[in-house]
Amino acid sequence: PKGRLVRIRSREWTKSARNFKNPLAFDPANFAPENRPNKFATMIFGQGPRNCVGMRYALLTLKVALVHLLRKHRVVRCSRSVDQPEMDMSNVNQIKGGIFVKLEKRF
């Protein structure tokens, strides 16, 4: 009916064994084509023709900022850099101990 609130519980989709082979752990094999992943089970920016309109703008803004930074600076290793960075399996977006670099002016 008109005015009805509809809630989509996307978090439950990501933790469902119906959508992923090993849903409770970070497992890159979950996204392998042979495991037939459900592309709508992880909706970071949404899917389909009505996905987040800010996604492209945010990614483009990030790229432009990175280009401006790298045009005037070089990224070099610093004393805290490690030779072999290891991924933190508890958080897929992090490297154990972090990544440390130094920016040097080009000019």
Short mmCIF file of C-alpha atoms in Angstrom, two decimals:
data_model
loop_
_atom_site.label_atom_id
_atom_site.label_comp_id
_atom_site.label_asym_id
_atom_site.label_seq_id
_atom_site.Cartn_x
_atom_site.Cartn_y
_atom_site.Cartn_z
CA PRO A 1 0.00 0.00 0.00
CA LYS A 2 0.98 3.61 -0.48
CA GLY A 3 3.21 4.98 2.28
CA ARG A 4 4.27 1.57 3.54
CA LEU A 5 7.84 1.30 4.85
CA VAL A 6 9.86 -1.44 3.18
CA ARG A 7 13.10 -2.56 4.79
CA ILE A 8 15.60 -4.64 2.86
CA ARG A 9 17.93 -6.52 5.17
CA SER A 10 21.01 -6.64 2.97
CA ARG A 11 23.28 -7.68 5.85
CA GLU A 12 21.42 -10.99 6.11
CA TRP A 13 22.01 -11.58 2.38
CA THR A 14 25.78 -11.31 2.80
CA LYS A 15 25.78 -13.82 5.66
CA SER A 16 23.50 -16.37 3.99
CA ALA A 17 24.79 -19.78 2.87
CA ARG A 18 22.31 -19.55 -0.02
CA ASN A 19 24.39 -16.71 -1.51
CA PHE A 20 27.96 -17.64 -0.63
CA LYS A 21 29.90 -20.83 -0.07
CA ASN A 22 31.59 -19.60 3.13
CA PRO A 23 29.52 -16.56 4.20
CA LEU A 24 30.83 -15.96 7.73
CA ALA A 25 34.52 -15.60 6.81
CA PHE A 26 36.35 -13.47 4.29
CA ASP A 27 36.97 -15.95 1.52
CA PRO A 28 37.86 -14.63 -1.96
CA ALA A 29 36.65 -17.97 -3.34
CA ASN A 30 33.12 -16.79 -2.52
CA PHE A 31 33.34 -14.51 -5.55
CA ALA A 32 34.85 -17.05 -7.95
CA PRO A 33 32.68 -17.62 -11.06
CA GLU A 34 32.50 -21.38 -10.45
CA ASN A 35 30.78 -20.71 -7.08
CA ARG A 36 28.12 -18.66 -8.85
CA PRO A 37 28.09 -15.69 -6.43
CA ASN A 38 24.92 -13.65 -6.13
CA LYS A 39 25.97 -10.18 -7.32
CA PHE A 40 23.02 -8.62 -5.52
CA ALA A 41 24.04 -10.10 -2.14
CA THR A 42 26.76 -7.47 -1.65
CA MET A 43 25.32 -4.09 -2.43
CA ILE A 44 28.02 -1.64 -1.42
CA PHE A 45 26.82 1.05 -3.82
CA GLY A 46 23.69 -0.74 -4.99
CA GLN A 47 23.16 -2.63 -8.22
CA GLY A 48 21.35 -2.17 -11.49
CA PRO A 49 20.12 1.00 -13.19
CA ARG A 50 19.20 2.68 -9.90
CA ASN A 51 22.52 2.31 -8.11
CA CYS A 52 24.01 5.12 -6.05
CA VAL A 53 24.32 8.28 -8.15
CA GLY A 54 27.13 9.51 -5.90
CA MET A 55 29.30 6.45 -6.57
CA ARG A 56 30.71 7.65 -9.89
CA TYR A 57 31.16 11.18 -8.56
CA ALA A 58 32.96 9.95 -5.43
CA LEU A 59 35.31 7.70 -7.42
CA LEU A 60 36.02 10.43 -9.99
CA THR A 61 36.71 12.98 -7.24
CA LEU A 62 39.12 10.57 -5.57
CA LYS A 63 40.96 9.95 -8.86
CA VAL A 64 41.27 13.68 -9.61
CA ALA A 65 42.63 14.36 -6.11
CA LEU A 66 45.14 11.52 -6.48
CA VAL A 67 46.31 12.83 -9.87
CA HIS A 68 46.84 16.33 -8.44
CA LEU A 69 48.79 14.90 -5.50
CA LEU A 70 50.97 12.64 -7.67
CA ARG A 71 51.70 15.37 -10.22
CA LYS A 72 53.60 17.33 -7.58
CA HIS A 73 54.83 14.53 -5.30
CA ARG A 74 56.55 11.14 -5.47
CA VAL A 75 55.55 8.25 -3.24
CA VAL A 76 58.64 6.64 -1.69
CA ARG A 77 59.31 4.04 0.99
CA CYS A 78 59.93 5.26 4.49
CA SER A 79 61.72 3.69 7.45
CA ARG A 80 58.48 2.09 8.73
CA SER A 81 57.67 0.37 5.39
CA VAL A 82 57.67 -3.44 5.41
CA ASP A 83 59.01 -5.61 2.58
CA GLN A 84 56.06 -8.03 2.44
CA PRO A 85 52.73 -6.47 3.50
CA GLU A 86 50.18 -8.98 4.83
CA MET A 87 46.43 -8.63 4.51
CA ASP A 88 44.48 -8.51 7.78
CA MET A 89 41.93 -11.31 7.36
CA SER A 90 39.62 -9.84 10.01
CA ASN A 91 39.18 -6.69 7.89
CA VAL A 92 39.64 -7.09 4.16
CA ASN A 93 40.33 -3.37 3.71
CA GLN A 94 43.39 -3.31 5.95
CA ILE A 95 47.00 -4.40 5.83
CA LYS A 96 48.49 -5.77 9.08
CA GLY A 97 50.46 -3.02 10.73
CA GLY A 98 49.40 -0.51 8.04
CA ILE A 99 51.23 0.83 5.01
CA PHE A 100 53.59 3.72 5.52
CA VAL A 101 54.98 5.85 2.70
CA LYS A 102 56.57 9.24 2.38
CA LEU A 103 55.72 11.98 -0.12
CA GLU A 104 58.58 13.95 -1.66
CA LYS A 105 58.09 17.08 -3.70
CA ARG A 106 58.95 16.65 -7.37
CA PHE A 107 59.97 20.25 -7.98
#
